[in-house]
Amino acid sequence: MTDTIVFYHNPFSRGRIAHWMLEEVEASYRIEVLNFDTREQKRPDFLAVNPMGKVPAIEHRGTVVTEAAAICAYLADVFPSAGLAPACDEPERGTYLRWLFFGAGCIEPSVIDHILKRSSADAARIVGYGNYQDVLDTLDRALGSGPYLLGERFTAADVYVGSLLGWGLTTLSVEARPSFESYVARCNERPAYQRSFAQCEELGRKLDFG
Ligand SMILES: N[C@@H](CCC(=O)N[C@@H](CS)C(=O)NCC(=O)O)C(=O)O
C-alpha cells in the first residue's frame, strides 16, 4: 500500500487549510483538484470518497479523512516528528484539543452565521457557540499571551484556527482586533504556509484559465 497521500482539493476552499498542514508535516502527497464550476465534487467517483461532495479530503493507507480540523489532527498524529501535536500523555494535549475543537465547533459556525446574518441571540443557551461576540472575546483572551494558542508552541490547532482567522480577516467577516492580526501575520510567516499559499495561487490560476 502506497504511503503517498491523495489530497482532494480546490484552491478556493477550506482545502487551503489541509494544504498548509500537508506542507507543515512535509508529507508526500498528490493533489486531485476538483473544479467546482463543473461540479466535479458531486461526481460519483468523488462522492465515493466523501459522500458530502466537499473538500478537503485525504486518503492515506486506505483510510479517508474529511473535515479540515480532523485532517489537521490526523496529520499531526501520523507525522509526530513534525512536533505539531502534544502527545497523549502531555498536559498540553488537552489545551491543544480544546482549541482545535473550539475552532470547528465554535469559531467556524459563529463566523458563518455572522456572515449570513443568522443571529443566535435568542437561542444562545442551546447554540453550541453561544454568540459571535463571546467567541471572538474568548479567542482574543486565548491569544493574549501568545504567540500561539499553546503559548510558545505552534501546533496543528494554530494551522486550523490561524486559517479560520486569516480567512475571516481577509473577508472582513471577523473584526480586525490587534491580537488576531498579529497572530495571523505570525502564522502566515511560516515557510509551510507560504509554500502552500504559492501552490494554491498557481492552482487557482490554472482553474481560472482552464
Ligand atoms: N466541514 C467541512 C466543510 C467543507 C466545505 O464546506 N467545503 C466547501 C468548500 S470551502 C466545499 O467543498 N463546497 C463544495 C460544495 O459544497 O459543493 C470541513 O471543515 O472541511
Coordinates of N, CA and C and ligand atoms in Angstrom, one line a residue:
M1 N 0.9 -1.2 0.0 CA 0.0 0.0 0.0 C 0.9 1.3 0.0
T2 N 0.6 2.2 -0.9 CA 1.4 3.4 -1.0 C 1.2 4.3 0.2
D3 N 2.3 5.0 0.5 CA 2.3 5.9 1.7 C 1.9 7.3 1.2
T4 N 1.9 7.5 -0.1 CA 1.6 8.8 -0.7 C 0.1 9.2 -0.4
I5 N -0.1 10.4 0.1 CA -1.5 10.8 0.5 C -2.1 11.4 -0.8
V6 N -3.4 11.0 -1.0 CA -4.1 11.6 -2.1 C -4.9 12.8 -1.5
F7 N -4.7 14.0 -2.0 CA -5.3 15.2 -1.4 C -6.3 15.7 -2.4
Y8 N -7.6 15.7 -2.0 CA -8.7 16.2 -2.9 C -8.9 17.7 -2.5
H9 N -8.8 18.5 -3.5 CA -8.5 19.9 -3.1 C -9.3 20.8 -4.1
N10 N -9.5 22.0 -3.7 CA -9.9 23.1 -4.6 C -9.2 24.3 -3.9
P11 N -8.4 25.1 -4.7 CA -7.7 26.2 -4.1 C -8.5 27.3 -3.6
F12 N -9.8 27.4 -4.0 CA -10.7 28.4 -3.5 C -11.6 27.9 -2.4
S13 N -11.0 27.2 -1.4 CA -11.8 26.5 -0.4 C -11.0 26.2 0.9
R14 N -11.7 25.6 1.8 CA -11.1 25.2 3.0 C -10.0 24.2 2.8
G15 N -9.9 23.7 1.5 CA -8.8 22.9 1.1 C -7.4 23.5 1.5
R16 N -7.4 24.8 1.5 CA -6.1 25.6 1.8 C -5.6 25.2 3.2
I17 N -6.5 24.9 4.1 CA -6.1 24.5 5.5 C -5.3 23.2 5.5
A18 N -5.9 22.2 4.8 CA -5.3 20.9 4.7 C -3.9 21.0 3.9
H19 N -4.0 21.9 2.9 CA -2.7 22.1 2.1 C -1.6 22.6 3.0
W20 N -1.9 23.6 3.7 CA -0.9 24.1 4.7 C -0.4 23.1 5.6
M21 N -1.3 22.3 6.2 CA -0.9 21.2 7.1 C -0.1 20.2 6.4
L22 N -0.4 19.8 5.2 CA 0.4 18.8 4.5 C 1.8 19.3 4.3
E23 N 2.0 20.6 4.1 CA 3.3 21.2 3.9 C 4.0 21.2 5.3
E24 N 3.3 21.5 6.4 CA 3.9 21.6 7.7 C 4.6 20.3 8.1
V25 N 3.9 19.2 7.7 CA 4.4 17.8 8.2 C 5.3 17.3 7.1
E26 N 5.4 18.0 6.0 CA 6.3 17.5 4.9 C 5.9 16.1 4.4
A27 N 4.6 16.0 4.2 CA 4.1 14.7 3.7 C 4.3 14.5 2.2
S28 N 4.4 13.3 1.8 CA 4.4 13.0 0.4 C 2.9 13.0 -0.1
Y29 N 2.5 13.9 -1.0 CA 1.1 13.9 -1.4 C 0.9 14.2 -2.8
R30 N -0.2 13.8 -3.4 CA -0.6 14.1 -4.7 C -1.9 14.8 -4.7
I31 N -2.0 15.9 -5.5 CA -3.2 16.7 -5.4 C -4.2 16.3 -6.5
E32 N -5.4 16.1 -6.2 CA -6.5 15.9 -7.2 C -7.4 17.2 -7.0
V33 N -7.3 18.1 -8.0 CA -8.1 19.3 -7.9 C -9.5 19.0 -8.5
L34 N -10.5 19.5 -7.7 CA -11.9 19.3 -8.1 C -12.4 20.7 -8.5
N35 N -12.9 20.8 -9.7 CA -13.4 22.0 -10.3 C -14.8 22.2 -9.8
F36 N -15.0 23.2 -9.0 CA -16.4 23.5 -8.5 C -17.3 24.0 -9.7
D37 N -16.7 24.7 -10.6 CA -17.6 25.2 -11.7 C -18.2 24.1 -12.5
T38 N -17.5 23.0 -12.6 CA -18.1 21.9 -13.4 C -18.6 20.8 -12.4
R39 N -18.7 21.2 -11.2 CA -19.3 20.3 -10.1 C -18.6 18.9 -10.0
E40 N -17.3 19.0 -10.2 CA -16.6 17.7 -10.1 C -16.7 17.1 -8.7
Q41 N -16.9 18.0 -7.7 CA -17.0 17.5 -6.3 C -18.3 16.7 -6.1
K42 N -19.2 16.7 -7.0 CA -20.5 16.0 -6.8 C -20.6 14.7 -7.8
R43 N -19.4 14.4 -8.4 CA -19.4 13.3 -9.3 C -19.3 12.0 -8.5
P44 N -19.9 10.9 -9.0 CA -19.9 9.6 -8.2 C -18.5 9.2 -7.7
D45 N -17.5 9.4 -8.5 CA -16.2 8.9 -8.1 C -15.7 9.6 -6.8
F46 N -16.0 10.9 -6.8 CA -15.6 11.7 -5.5 C -16.6 11.4 -4.4
L47 N -17.9 11.3 -4.7 CA -18.9 11.0 -3.7 C -18.6 9.7 -3.0
A48 N -17.9 8.8 -3.7 CA -17.5 7.5 -3.1 C -16.4 7.8 -2.0
V49 N -15.7 8.9 -2.2 CA -14.6 9.3 -1.2 C -15.3 10.0 -0.1
N50 N -16.0 11.1 -0.4 CA -16.7 11.9 0.6 C -18.2 12.1 0.1
P51 N -19.1 11.4 0.7 CA -20.5 11.5 0.3 C -21.0 12.9 0.5
M52 N -20.3 13.8 1.2 CA -20.8 15.1 1.3 C -20.5 15.9 0.0
G53 N -19.6 15.4 -0.8 CA -19.2 16.1 -2.0 C -18.5 17.4 -1.7
K54 N -17.7 17.4 -0.6 CA -17.0 18.6 -0.2 C -15.5 18.3 0.0
V55 N -14.7 19.3 -0.2 CA -13.3 19.3 0.1 C -13.0 20.2 1.3
P56 N -11.9 19.9 2.0 CA -10.8 18.9 1.7 C -11.2 17.5 2.1
A57 N -10.5 16.6 1.5 CA -10.5 15.2 1.9 C -9.1 14.6 1.6
I58 N -8.7 13.7 2.4 CA -7.4 13.0 2.1 C -7.7 11.5 2.2
E59 N -6.9 10.8 1.4 CA -6.9 9.3 1.5 C -5.5 8.9 1.8
H60 N -5.3 8.1 2.9 CA -4.0 7.7 3.3 C -4.0 6.3 3.8
R61 N -3.2 5.4 3.3 CA -3.1 4.0 3.7 C -4.5 3.4 3.7
G62 N -5.3 3.7 2.7 CA -6.7 3.1 2.6 C -7.8 3.7 3.4
T63 N -7.4 4.8 4.2 CA -8.4 5.5 5.0 C -8.7 6.9 4.5
V64 N -9.9 7.2 4.5 CA -10.3 8.6 4.1 C -10.5 9.4 5.3
V65 N -10.0 10.6 5.3 CA -10.2 11.6 6.4 C -10.8 12.8 5.7
T66 N -12.0 13.3 6.2 CA -12.6 14.5 5.8 C -12.6 15.5 7.0
E67 N -13.0 16.7 6.7 CA -13.2 17.7 7.8 C -11.8 18.3 8.0
A68 N -11.6 19.6 7.7 CA -10.3 20.2 7.8 C -9.7 20.1 9.2
A69 N -10.4 20.2 10.2 CA -9.8 20.1 11.6 C -9.4 18.7 11.8
A70 N -10.2 17.7 11.4 CA -9.8 16.3 11.6 C -8.5 16.0 10.8
I71 N -8.4 16.5 9.6 CA -7.2 16.3 8.7 C -6.0 16.9 9.4
C72 N -6.1 18.1 10.0 CA -5.0 18.6 10.8 C -4.6 17.7 11.9
A73 N -5.6 17.3 12.7 CA -5.3 16.4 13.8 C -4.7 15.1 13.4
Y74 N -5.2 14.5 12.3 CA -4.7 13.2 11.8 C -3.3 13.4 11.4
L75 N -3.0 14.4 10.6 CA -1.6 14.5 10.0 C -0.6 14.8 11.2
A76 N -1.0 15.6 12.2 CA -0.1 15.9 13.3 C 0.2 14.6 14.0
D77 N -0.8 13.7 14.1 CA -0.5 12.4 14.9 C 0.3 11.4 14.0
V78 N 0.0 11.4 12.7 CA 0.7 10.4 11.9 C 2.1 10.8 11.6
F79 N 2.4 12.1 11.7 CA 3.8 12.6 11.5 C 4.3 13.3 12.7
P80 N 4.5 12.5 13.8 CA 4.9 13.1 15.1 C 6.2 13.9 15.0
S81 N 7.1 13.5 14.1 CA 8.4 14.2 14.0 C 8.2 15.7 13.7
A82 N 7.1 16.1 13.1 CA 6.8 17.5 12.9 C 6.6 18.3 14.2
G83 N 6.2 17.5 15.2 CA 6.0 18.2 16.6 C 4.8 19.1 16.6
L84 N 3.8 18.8 15.9 CA 2.6 19.7 15.8 C 1.4 19.3 16.7
A85 N 1.6 18.2 17.5 CA 0.6 17.9 18.5 C 1.3 17.4 19.7
P86 N 0.9 17.9 20.9 CA 1.4 17.3 22.1 C 1.0 15.8 22.2
A87 N 1.8 15.0 22.7 CA 1.5 13.6 22.9 C 0.4 13.4 23.9
C88 N -0.3 12.2 23.8 CA -1.5 12.0 24.7 C -1.1 12.1 26.2
D89 N 0.1 11.8 26.6 CA 0.4 11.9 28.0 C 1.0 13.3 28.4
E90 N 1.0 14.2 27.5 CA 1.5 15.6 27.8 C 0.3 16.4 28.3
P91 N 0.5 17.2 29.4 CA -0.6 18.0 29.8 C -1.2 19.0 28.8
E92 N -0.3 19.4 27.9 CA -0.8 20.4 26.9 C -1.7 19.7 25.8
R93 N -1.8 18.4 25.8 CA -2.7 17.7 24.9 C -4.2 18.2 25.0
G94 N -4.6 18.4 26.2 CA -5.9 18.9 26.5 C -6.2 20.3 25.9
T95 N -5.2 21.2 26.1 CA -5.4 22.5 25.6 C -5.4 22.5 24.1
Y96 N -4.5 21.7 23.5 CA -4.5 21.5 22.1 C -5.8 21.1 21.5
L97 N -6.4 20.0 22.1 CA -7.7 19.5 21.6 C -8.8 20.6 21.8
R98 N -8.7 21.3 22.9 CA -9.7 22.3 23.3 C -9.8 23.3 22.1
W99 N -8.6 23.8 21.7 CA -8.7 24.9 20.7 C -9.0 24.4 19.3
L100 N -8.6 23.2 19.0 CA -8.9 22.6 17.7 C -10.4 22.4 17.6
F101 N -11.0 21.9 18.7 CA -12.5 21.7 18.7 C -13.2 23.0 18.8
F102 N -12.7 23.9 19.5 CA -13.3 25.3 19.6 C -13.3 25.9 18.2
G103 N -12.3 25.6 17.4 CA -12.2 26.2 16.1 C -13.4 25.6 15.2
A104 N -13.5 24.3 15.2 CA -14.5 23.6 14.4 C -15.9 23.8 14.9
G105 N -16.0 23.8 16.3 CA -17.4 23.8 16.9 C -17.9 25.1 17.2
C106 N -17.0 26.1 17.3 CA -17.5 27.4 17.8 C -17.1 28.5 16.8
I107 N -15.8 28.6 16.4 CA -15.4 29.7 15.6 C -16.0 29.6 14.2
E108 N -15.8 28.5 13.6 CA -16.4 28.4 12.2 C -17.9 28.6 12.1
P109 N -18.7 27.9 12.9 CA -20.2 28.2 12.7 C -20.6 29.6 13.1
S110 N -19.9 30.2 14.1 CA -20.3 31.5 14.5 C -20.0 32.6 13.4
V111 N -18.8 32.4 12.8 CA -18.4 33.3 11.7 C -19.4 33.2 10.5
I112 N -19.7 31.9 10.2 CA -20.6 31.7 9.0 C -22.0 32.3 9.3
D113 N -22.5 32.0 10.6 CA -23.8 32.6 10.9 C -23.7 34.1 10.9
H114 N -22.6 34.7 11.3 CA -22.4 36.2 11.3 C -22.5 36.7 9.8
I115 N -21.8 36.0 8.9 CA -21.8 36.4 7.5 C -23.3 36.3 7.0
L116 N -23.9 35.2 7.3 CA -25.3 35.0 6.8 C -26.4 35.8 7.6
K117 N -25.9 36.6 8.6 CA -26.8 37.4 9.4 C -27.8 36.5 10.1
R118 N -27.4 35.3 10.5 CA -28.3 34.4 11.3 C -27.9 34.6 12.8
S119 N -28.6 35.4 13.4 CA -28.3 35.7 14.8 C -28.8 34.6 15.7
S120 N -27.9 34.2 16.7 CA -28.4 33.2 17.6 C -28.7 33.8 19.0
A121 N -28.9 35.2 19.0 CA -29.1 35.9 20.2 C -30.2 35.3 21.1
D122 N -31.3 34.9 20.4 CA -32.4 34.3 21.2 C -32.2 32.9 21.7
A123 N -31.2 32.3 21.1 CA -31.0 30.8 21.4 C -29.6 30.5 21.9
A124 N -29.0 31.6 22.5 CA -27.6 31.4 22.8 C -27.3 30.2 23.8
R125 N -28.4 29.9 24.6 CA -28.2 28.8 25.5 C -28.1 27.4 24.9
I126 N -28.8 27.3 23.7 CA -28.7 26.0 23.1 C -27.8 25.9 21.9
V127 N -27.4 27.1 21.4 CA -26.4 27.1 20.3 C -25.1 26.9 20.9
G128 N -24.4 25.9 20.3 CA -23.1 25.5 20.9 C -22.1 26.6 21.1
Y129 N -22.1 27.5 20.2 CA -21.1 28.6 20.3 C -21.6 29.8 21.1
G130 N -22.8 29.7 21.5 CA -23.3 30.9 22.3 C -23.6 32.0 21.4
N131 N -22.7 33.0 21.4 CA -22.9 34.1 20.4 C -21.5 34.5 19.8
Y132 N -21.6 35.1 18.7 CA -20.4 35.5 18.0 C -19.4 36.4 18.8
Q133 N -19.9 37.3 19.6 CA -19.0 38.2 20.3 C -18.3 37.4 21.4
D134 N -19.0 36.5 22.1 CA -18.3 35.7 23.1 C -17.2 34.8 22.5
V135 N -17.5 34.3 21.3 CA -16.5 33.5 20.6 C -15.2 34.4 20.3
L136 N -15.4 35.5 19.8 CA -14.3 36.4 19.5 C -13.6 36.8 20.8
D137 N -14.3 37.2 21.8 CA -13.7 37.6 23.1 C -12.9 36.4 23.7
T138 N -13.4 35.2 23.6 CA -12.7 34.1 24.1 C -11.4 33.8 23.4
L139 N -11.5 34.0 22.1 CA -10.3 33.8 21.3 C -9.3 34.9 21.5
D140 N -9.7 36.1 21.6 CA -8.9 37.2 21.9 C -8.1 37.0 23.2
R141 N -8.8 36.5 24.2 CA -8.1 36.2 25.5 C -7.1 35.1 25.4
A142 N -7.5 34.1 24.6 CA -6.6 32.9 24.4 C -5.3 33.3 23.7
L143 N -5.4 34.3 22.8 CA -4.2 34.7 22.1 C -3.5 35.8 22.8
G144 N -4.1 36.3 23.9 CA -3.5 37.4 24.6 C -2.0 37.2 25.0
S145 N -1.7 36.0 25.5 CA -0.3 35.8 26.0 C 0.6 35.3 24.8
G146 N 0.0 34.7 23.9 CA 0.7 34.2 22.7 C 2.0 33.7 22.8
P147 N 2.8 33.5 21.8 CA 2.4 34.0 20.4 C 1.5 33.0 19.8
Y148 N 1.3 31.8 20.3 CA 0.3 30.8 19.7 C -0.7 30.4 20.8
L149 N -1.6 29.5 20.3 CA -2.7 29.1 21.3 C -2.1 28.4 22.5
L150 N -1.0 27.7 22.3 CA -0.4 27.0 23.4 C 0.9 27.7 23.9
G151 N 0.8 29.0 23.7 CA 2.0 29.8 24.2 C 3.1 29.8 23.1
E152 N 4.3 29.4 23.5 CA 5.4 29.4 22.6 C 5.3 28.3 21.6
R153 N 4.5 27.3 21.8 CA 4.4 26.1 21.0 C 3.4 26.2 19.8
F154 N 3.9 26.1 18.6 CA 3.0 26.1 17.4 C 2.5 24.7 17.2
T155 N 1.2 24.6 17.0 CA 0.6 23.2 16.8 C -0.4 23.2 15.6
A156 N -0.9 22.0 15.3 CA -1.9 21.9 14.3 C -3.2 22.7 14.6
A157 N -3.4 23.0 15.9 CA -4.5 23.8 16.2 C -4.4 25.3 15.7
D158 N -3.1 25.7 15.6 CA -2.8 27.0 15.0 C -3.0 27.0 13.5
V159 N -2.7 25.9 12.9 CA -2.9 25.8 11.4 C -4.4 26.0 11.2
Y160 N -5.3 25.3 12.0 CA -6.7 25.4 11.8 C -7.3 26.7 12.2
V161 N -7.0 27.1 13.4 CA -7.6 28.4 13.9 C -7.0 29.6 13.2
G162 N -5.6 29.5 12.9 CA -5.0 30.6 12.1 C -5.6 30.7 10.7
S163 N -6.0 29.6 10.1 CA -6.6 29.6 8.8 C -8.0 30.3 8.9
L164 N -8.7 29.9 9.9 CA -10.1 30.5 10.0 C -10.0 32.0 10.2
L165 N -9.1 32.4 11.1 CA -9.0 33.8 11.4 C -8.4 34.6 10.2
G166 N -7.4 34.0 9.5 CA -6.9 34.6 8.3 C -7.9 34.9 7.3
W167 N -8.8 33.8 7.1 CA -9.9 34.0 6.1 C -10.9 35.0 6.6
G168 N -11.2 35.0 7.9 CA -12.1 35.9 8.5 C -11.7 37.4 8.3
L169 N -10.4 37.6 8.5 CA -9.8 39.0 8.4 C -9.8 39.4 7.0
T170 N -9.5 38.5 6.1 CA -9.4 38.9 4.6 C -10.8 39.2 4.1
T171 N -11.8 38.4 4.6 CA -13.1 38.6 4.0 C -13.9 39.7 4.9
L172 N -13.3 40.2 5.9 CA -13.9 41.2 6.8 C -15.0 40.6 7.6
S173 N -15.0 39.3 7.7 CA -16.1 38.7 8.5 C -15.7 38.5 10.0
V174 N -14.5 38.8 10.3 CA -14.0 38.9 11.7 C -13.4 40.2 11.9
E175 N -13.8 40.9 13.0 CA -13.3 42.2 13.2 C -11.8 42.2 13.5
A176 N -11.1 43.2 13.0 CA -9.6 43.2 13.0 C -9.1 43.7 14.3
R177 N -9.1 42.7 15.3 CA -8.5 43.1 16.6 C -7.0 42.9 16.5
P178 N -6.2 43.7 17.3 CA -4.8 43.6 17.2 C -4.2 42.1 17.5
S179 N -4.8 41.4 18.4 CA -4.3 40.1 18.7 C -4.6 39.1 17.5
F180 N -5.7 39.3 16.8 CA -6.0 38.5 15.7 C -5.0 38.8 14.5
E181 N -4.8 40.1 14.3 CA -3.9 40.5 13.2 C -2.5 40.0 13.4
S182 N -2.0 40.2 14.6 CA -0.6 39.8 14.8 C -0.4 38.3 14.8
Y183 N -1.4 37.6 15.3 CA -1.4 36.1 15.3 C -1.4 35.6 13.8
V184 N -2.3 36.1 13.0 CA -2.4 35.7 11.6 C -1.1 36.0 10.9
A185 N -0.6 37.2 11.1 CA 0.7 37.6 10.5 C 1.8 36.6 10.8
R186 N 1.9 36.2 12.1 CA 2.9 35.2 12.6 C 2.7 33.9 11.9
C187 N 1.4 33.5 11.8 CA 1.2 32.2 11.2 C 1.6 32.2 9.7
N188 N 1.2 33.3 9.1 CA 1.5 33.4 7.6 C 3.0 33.6 7.3
E189 N 3.8 33.8 8.3 CA 5.2 33.9 8.0 C 5.9 32.5 7.9
R190 N 5.1 31.5 8.3 CA 5.7 30.1 8.3 C 6.0 29.7 6.9
P191 N 7.2 29.1 6.7 CA 7.5 28.7 5.4 C 6.5 27.7 4.8
A192 N 6.0 26.8 5.6 CA 5.0 25.8 5.1 C 3.7 26.5 4.6
Y193 N 3.3 27.6 5.3 CA 2.1 28.3 4.9 C 2.5 29.0 3.5
Q194 N 3.6 29.6 3.4 CA 4.0 30.3 2.2 C 4.1 29.3 1.0
R195 N 4.6 28.1 1.3 CA 4.7 27.2 0.2 C 3.3 26.8 -0.3
S196 N 2.4 26.5 0.7 CA 1.0 26.1 0.3 C 0.3 27.2 -0.4
F197 N 0.5 28.4 0.1 CA -0.1 29.6 -0.5 C 0.3 29.8 -2.0
A198 N 1.6 29.7 -2.2 CA 2.1 29.8 -3.6 C 1.5 28.7 -4.5
Q199 N 1.4 27.5 -4.0 CA 0.8 26.4 -4.8 C -0.6 26.6 -5.1
C200 N -1.4 27.1 -4.0 CA -2.8 27.4 -4.2 C -3.0 28.5 -5.3
E201 N -2.2 29.5 -5.2 CA -2.4 30.6 -6.2 C -2.2 30.1 -7.6
E202 N -1.2 29.2 -7.7 CA -0.9 28.6 -9.0 C -2.0 27.7 -9.5
L203 N -2.5 26.9 -8.6 CA -3.7 26.0 -8.9 C -4.9 26.8 -9.3
G204 N -5.1 27.9 -8.6 CA -6.2 28.8 -8.8 C -6.1 29.4 -10.2
R205 N -4.9 29.9 -10.6 CA -4.7 30.5 -11.9 C -5.1 29.4 -13.0
K206 N -4.6 28.2 -12.8 CA -4.9 27.1 -13.8 C -6.4 26.9 -13.9
L207 N -7.1 26.9 -12.8 CA -8.5 26.6 -12.8 C -9.2 27.8 -13.5
D208 N -8.8 29.0 -13.2 CA -9.4 30.2 -13.8 C -9.2 30.2 -15.3
F209 N -8.0 29.8 -15.8 CA -7.8 29.9 -17.2 C -7.8 28.6 -17.9
G210 N -8.4 27.6 -17.3 CA -8.7 26.3 -17.9 C -7.4 25.5 -18.2
Ligands
LIG1 N1 -16.9 20.7 7.4 C1 -16.1 20.7 6.3 C2 -16.6 21.8 5.3 C3 -16.1 21.6 3.9 C4 -16.7 22.5 2.9 O1 -17.8 23.1 3.2 N2 -16.0 22.7 1.8 C5 -16.6 23.5 0.8 C6 -15.5 24.5 0.2 S1 -14.9 25.6 1.5 C7 -17.0 22.6 -0.4 O2 -16.4 21.7 -0.7 N3 -18.0 23.1 -1.1 C8 -18.4 22.5 -2.4 C9 -19.9 22.1 -2.3 O3 -20.5 22.0 -1.3 O4 -20.4 21.8 -3.4 C10 -14.6 21.0 6.7 O5 -14.4 21.6 7.7 O6 -13.7 20.6 5.9

